[in-house]
Coordinates of C-alpha atoms in Angstrom, one line a residue:
Chain A
E1234 CA -86.8 -24.9 -35.4
T1235 CA -83.2 -24.0 -35.9
G1236 CA -79.9 -25.5 -34.9
V1237 CA -79.8 -29.0 -33.5
T1238 CA -82.8 -30.5 -31.7
Q1239 CA -83.1 -33.6 -29.6
T1240 CA -86.1 -35.6 -28.4
P1241 CA -87.1 -36.6 -25.9
R1242 CA -85.4 -34.2 -23.4
H1243 CA -85.8 -36.6 -20.5
L1244 CA -86.2 -40.3 -20.5
V1245 CA -86.6 -42.9 -17.8
M1246 CA -86.4 -46.5 -18.8
G1247 CA -86.1 -49.9 -17.2
M1248 CA -83.3 -52.2 -18.0
T1249 CA -85.4 -54.4 -20.2
N1250 CA -87.0 -51.6 -22.2
K1251 CA -86.2 -50.5 -25.8
K1252 CA -86.2 -46.8 -26.6
S1253 CA -84.7 -44.5 -29.2
L1254 CA -83.2 -41.0 -29.0
K1255 CA -83.7 -38.7 -31.9
C1256 CA -81.5 -35.9 -33.2
E1257 CA -82.2 -33.5 -36.1
Q1258 CA -80.0 -30.8 -37.4
H1259 CA -81.3 -27.8 -39.5
L1260 CA -77.9 -26.4 -40.4
G1261 CA -77.2 -28.2 -43.7
H1262 CA -74.2 -30.1 -42.1
N1263 CA -73.0 -33.4 -43.3
A1264 CA -71.5 -34.9 -40.1
M1265 CA -73.3 -35.9 -37.0
Y1266 CA -72.1 -37.2 -33.6
W1267 CA -73.3 -38.9 -30.4
Y1268 CA -71.6 -38.0 -27.1
K1269 CA -72.2 -39.3 -23.6
Q1270 CA -71.8 -36.8 -20.7
S1271 CA -71.6 -38.3 -17.2
A1272 CA -70.9 -36.6 -13.9
K1273 CA -67.2 -36.0 -13.3
K1274 CA -66.1 -37.5 -16.6
P1275 CA -65.1 -35.9 -19.9
L1276 CA -67.5 -35.7 -22.8
E1277 CA -67.1 -39.1 -24.5
L1278 CA -67.5 -39.5 -28.2
M1279 CA -69.6 -42.5 -29.0
F1280 CA -70.3 -42.5 -32.7
V1281 CA -69.5 -40.3 -35.7
Y1282 CA -71.3 -40.2 -39.1
S1283 CA -69.8 -38.4 -42.0
L1284 CA -71.8 -38.2 -45.2
E1285 CA -74.2 -40.8 -43.7
E1286 CA -71.4 -43.3 -43.2
R1287 CA -70.3 -44.4 -39.7
V1288 CA -66.6 -43.5 -39.4
E1289 CA -66.2 -44.0 -35.6
N1290 CA -67.4 -46.5 -33.1
N1291 CA -65.6 -45.8 -29.9
S1292 CA -65.8 -49.2 -28.3
V1293 CA -69.4 -48.6 -27.4
P1294 CA -71.3 -51.6 -26.1
S1295 CA -73.7 -53.1 -28.5
R1296 CA -76.7 -52.2 -26.4
F1297 CA -76.3 -48.8 -28.1
S1298 CA -77.1 -48.9 -31.8
P1299 CA -76.9 -45.7 -33.9
E1300 CA -78.7 -45.1 -37.2
C1301 CA -78.3 -42.2 -39.6
P1302 CA -80.9 -42.4 -42.4
N1303 CA -79.9 -39.1 -43.9
S1304 CA -77.6 -36.2 -43.2
S1305 CA -80.2 -34.4 -41.1
H1306 CA -81.3 -37.2 -38.8
L1307 CA -79.5 -39.3 -36.3
F1308 CA -80.9 -41.9 -33.9
L1309 CA -79.6 -43.8 -31.0
H1310 CA -81.4 -47.0 -30.3
L1311 CA -81.2 -48.3 -26.7
H1312 CA -81.9 -51.8 -25.4
T1313 CA -81.2 -53.7 -22.2
L1314 CA -79.3 -50.8 -20.7
Q1315 CA -77.5 -50.8 -17.3
P1316 CA -77.9 -48.2 -14.5
E1317 CA -74.4 -46.9 -15.3
D1318 CA -75.7 -45.8 -18.7
S1319 CA -77.6 -43.1 -17.0
A1320 CA -76.2 -39.8 -18.4
L1321 CA -76.8 -36.9 -20.6
Y1322 CA -76.6 -37.9 -24.3
L1323 CA -75.7 -35.1 -26.6
C1324 CA -76.0 -35.0 -30.3
A1325 CA -73.8 -32.6 -32.4
S1326 CA -73.4 -31.8 -36.1
S1327 CA -70.7 -30.1 -38.2
Q1328 CA -69.7 -29.4 -41.7
D1329 CA -67.1 -32.0 -42.5
R1330 CA -64.1 -31.3 -44.7
G1331 CA -65.1 -27.6 -44.9
M1332 CA -63.3 -24.6 -43.6
G1333 CA -65.4 -24.4 -40.4
Y1334 CA -65.0 -27.3 -38.0
E1335 CA -67.3 -26.2 -35.3
Q1336 CA -69.6 -28.8 -33.8
Y1337 CA -73.0 -27.5 -32.8
F1338 CA -74.6 -29.4 -29.9
G1339 CA -78.2 -30.2 -29.2
P1340 CA -79.7 -29.6 -25.8
G1341 CA -79.3 -33.3 -24.9
T1342 CA -81.5 -36.1 -23.6
R1343 CA -81.2 -36.8 -19.8
L1344 CA -81.4 -40.6 -19.6
T1345 CA -82.1 -42.4 -16.3
V1346 CA -82.0 -46.2 -16.3
T1347 CA -83.8 -47.8 -13.4
Chain B
G1294 CA -55.2 -42.6 -29.3
E1295 CA -55.4 -39.0 -28.3
N1296 CA -55.5 -38.1 -24.6
V1297 CA -56.3 -34.6 -23.3
E1298 CA -55.6 -33.5 -19.8
Q1299 CA -57.1 -30.2 -18.4
H1300 CA -56.2 -28.2 -15.4
P1301 CA -57.3 -26.9 -13.0
S1302 CA -60.6 -28.8 -12.4
T1303 CA -62.0 -25.8 -10.5
L1304 CA -61.0 -22.1 -10.6
S1305 CA -62.4 -19.2 -8.6
V1306 CA -61.5 -15.6 -9.5
Q1307 CA -62.6 -12.2 -8.5
E1308 CA -64.6 -10.2 -11.0
G1309 CA -62.2 -8.3 -13.2
D1310 CA -59.3 -10.6 -12.8
S1311 CA -57.9 -12.9 -15.4
A1312 CA -58.5 -16.7 -15.7
V1313 CA -56.2 -19.2 -17.4
I1314 CA -57.1 -22.8 -18.1
K1315 CA -54.4 -25.2 -19.5
C1316 CA -54.7 -28.4 -21.6
T1317 CA -52.1 -30.9 -22.8
Y1318 CA -52.6 -33.4 -25.6
S1319 CA -50.7 -36.5 -26.5
D1320 CA -51.1 -37.0 -30.3
S1321 CA -48.7 -34.7 -32.2
A1322 CA -50.9 -35.2 -35.3
S1323 CA -53.8 -33.3 -33.7
N1324 CA -54.4 -30.1 -35.6
Y1325 CA -57.6 -28.6 -34.3
F1326 CA -58.2 -27.3 -30.7
P1327 CA -61.6 -25.9 -29.7
W1328 CA -62.8 -24.5 -26.4
Y1329 CA -66.4 -25.0 -25.4
K1330 CA -68.4 -23.3 -22.6
Q1331 CA -71.2 -25.1 -20.9
E1332 CA -73.5 -23.2 -18.6
L1333 CA -75.5 -25.1 -16.0
G1334 CA -78.3 -27.1 -17.7
K1335 CA -77.3 -25.9 -21.2
R1336 CA -75.6 -27.3 -24.2
P1337 CA -71.8 -26.9 -24.8
Q1338 CA -71.1 -23.9 -27.1
L1339 CA -67.9 -23.1 -29.0
I1340 CA -66.2 -19.9 -27.7
I1341 CA -62.9 -20.0 -29.6
D1342 CA -60.8 -22.5 -31.6
I1343 CA -57.3 -22.6 -33.0
R1344 CA -55.7 -24.6 -35.8
S1345 CA -52.2 -25.9 -35.6
N1346 CA -50.8 -23.4 -38.1
V1347 CA -51.5 -20.6 -35.7
G1348 CA -49.8 -19.9 -32.4
E1349 CA -52.4 -17.5 -30.9
K1350 CA -55.9 -16.3 -31.5
K1351 CA -57.9 -13.6 -29.8
D1352 CA -61.5 -12.6 -29.7
Q1353 CA -62.3 -9.7 -27.4
R1354 CA -61.7 -10.9 -23.8
I1355 CA -60.9 -14.4 -24.8
A1356 CA -57.6 -15.7 -26.2
V1357 CA -56.1 -19.1 -26.9
T1358 CA -52.4 -19.9 -27.3
L1359 CA -50.9 -23.1 -28.7
N1360 CA -47.5 -24.6 -28.2
K1361 CA -47.1 -27.4 -30.7
T1362 CA -43.7 -28.4 -29.5
A1363 CA -44.8 -28.8 -25.9
K1364 CA -48.2 -30.1 -27.0
H1365 CA -50.2 -27.8 -24.8
F1366 CA -52.7 -25.0 -25.3
S1367 CA -54.3 -22.5 -23.0
L1368 CA -57.5 -20.4 -22.7
H1369 CA -57.1 -16.9 -21.3
I1370 CA -60.1 -14.9 -20.2
T1371 CA -59.4 -11.3 -19.2
E1372 CA -61.6 -8.9 -17.2
T1373 CA -63.8 -11.7 -16.0
Q1374 CA -67.5 -11.1 -15.4
P1375 CA -70.1 -13.2 -13.4
E1376 CA -71.6 -14.4 -16.7
D1377 CA -68.3 -16.1 -17.5
S1378 CA -69.1 -18.6 -14.7
A1379 CA -69.5 -22.0 -16.4
V1380 CA -67.7 -25.2 -17.2
Y1381 CA -65.1 -24.9 -19.9
F1382 CA -63.9 -27.8 -21.9
C1383 CA -60.9 -28.0 -24.2
A1384 CA -60.6 -30.6 -27.0
A1385 CA -58.2 -31.8 -29.6
S1386 CA -58.7 -33.6 -32.9
I1387 CA -57.3 -34.5 -36.3
V1388 CA -59.6 -32.9 -38.7
G1389 CA -60.4 -35.1 -41.6
Y1390 CA -63.0 -37.7 -42.3
G1391 CA -65.2 -36.8 -39.3
N1392 CA -64.0 -34.4 -36.7
K1393 CA -63.4 -36.8 -33.7
L1394 CA -63.0 -34.5 -30.8
V1395 CA -61.3 -35.8 -27.6
F1396 CA -62.3 -33.6 -24.7
G1397 CA -60.6 -32.7 -21.5
A1398 CA -62.4 -33.3 -18.1
G1399 CA -63.5 -29.7 -17.8
T1400 CA -62.8 -26.7 -15.6
I1401 CA -65.5 -25.2 -13.4
L1402 CA -64.9 -21.4 -13.4
R1403 CA -66.5 -19.3 -10.7
V1404 CA -66.3 -15.5 -11.0
K1405 CA -67.1 -13.9 -7.7
S1406 CA -68.6 -10.4 -7.7

């Protein structure tokens, strides 16, 4: 597998469930990102990890909890979500502090909260 | 913090015509401005980017211009083709410790053949 992968691709969960989204990058990058994409809204940056250290938490509710165990893996742990959290969750990676700043996106996880 | 506004929200052009999408940003410290294309059901992909030390950049039918004084940048697509139909997003960031992109709301481009 090359590039940035995400699992699962689709997820339906109840408001009382606990689930996790997984992202893996195979590009040798050292920065990883979580974005939320909702209908009719801009892509919203949620979390940034650079060199495995969280450098941004964009006022995201605590029901979203990120984890970055190493530079290739990123998780988003979900618990007690609300219906308005239904969206496409995109992971991205980039080479931080290098010449190229491009962020490579994964295919996303389509999350539906019932 | 940074705020990026993008116009128009939808744009329809005839095949072969040019398309222009404009973005403005608020933080004068921003120094990196990428454009992403997202086709229906697919992931966003970078099509072109520009850094603040450059005023214009071109790649085949795509060009981006940057006016730092006015704090706006534009995407120009010439000789549009049906496969250019997609949603286009501009973004701005201050490159440093983690590239924290702030995206515009997106422009739906439809190229009619």
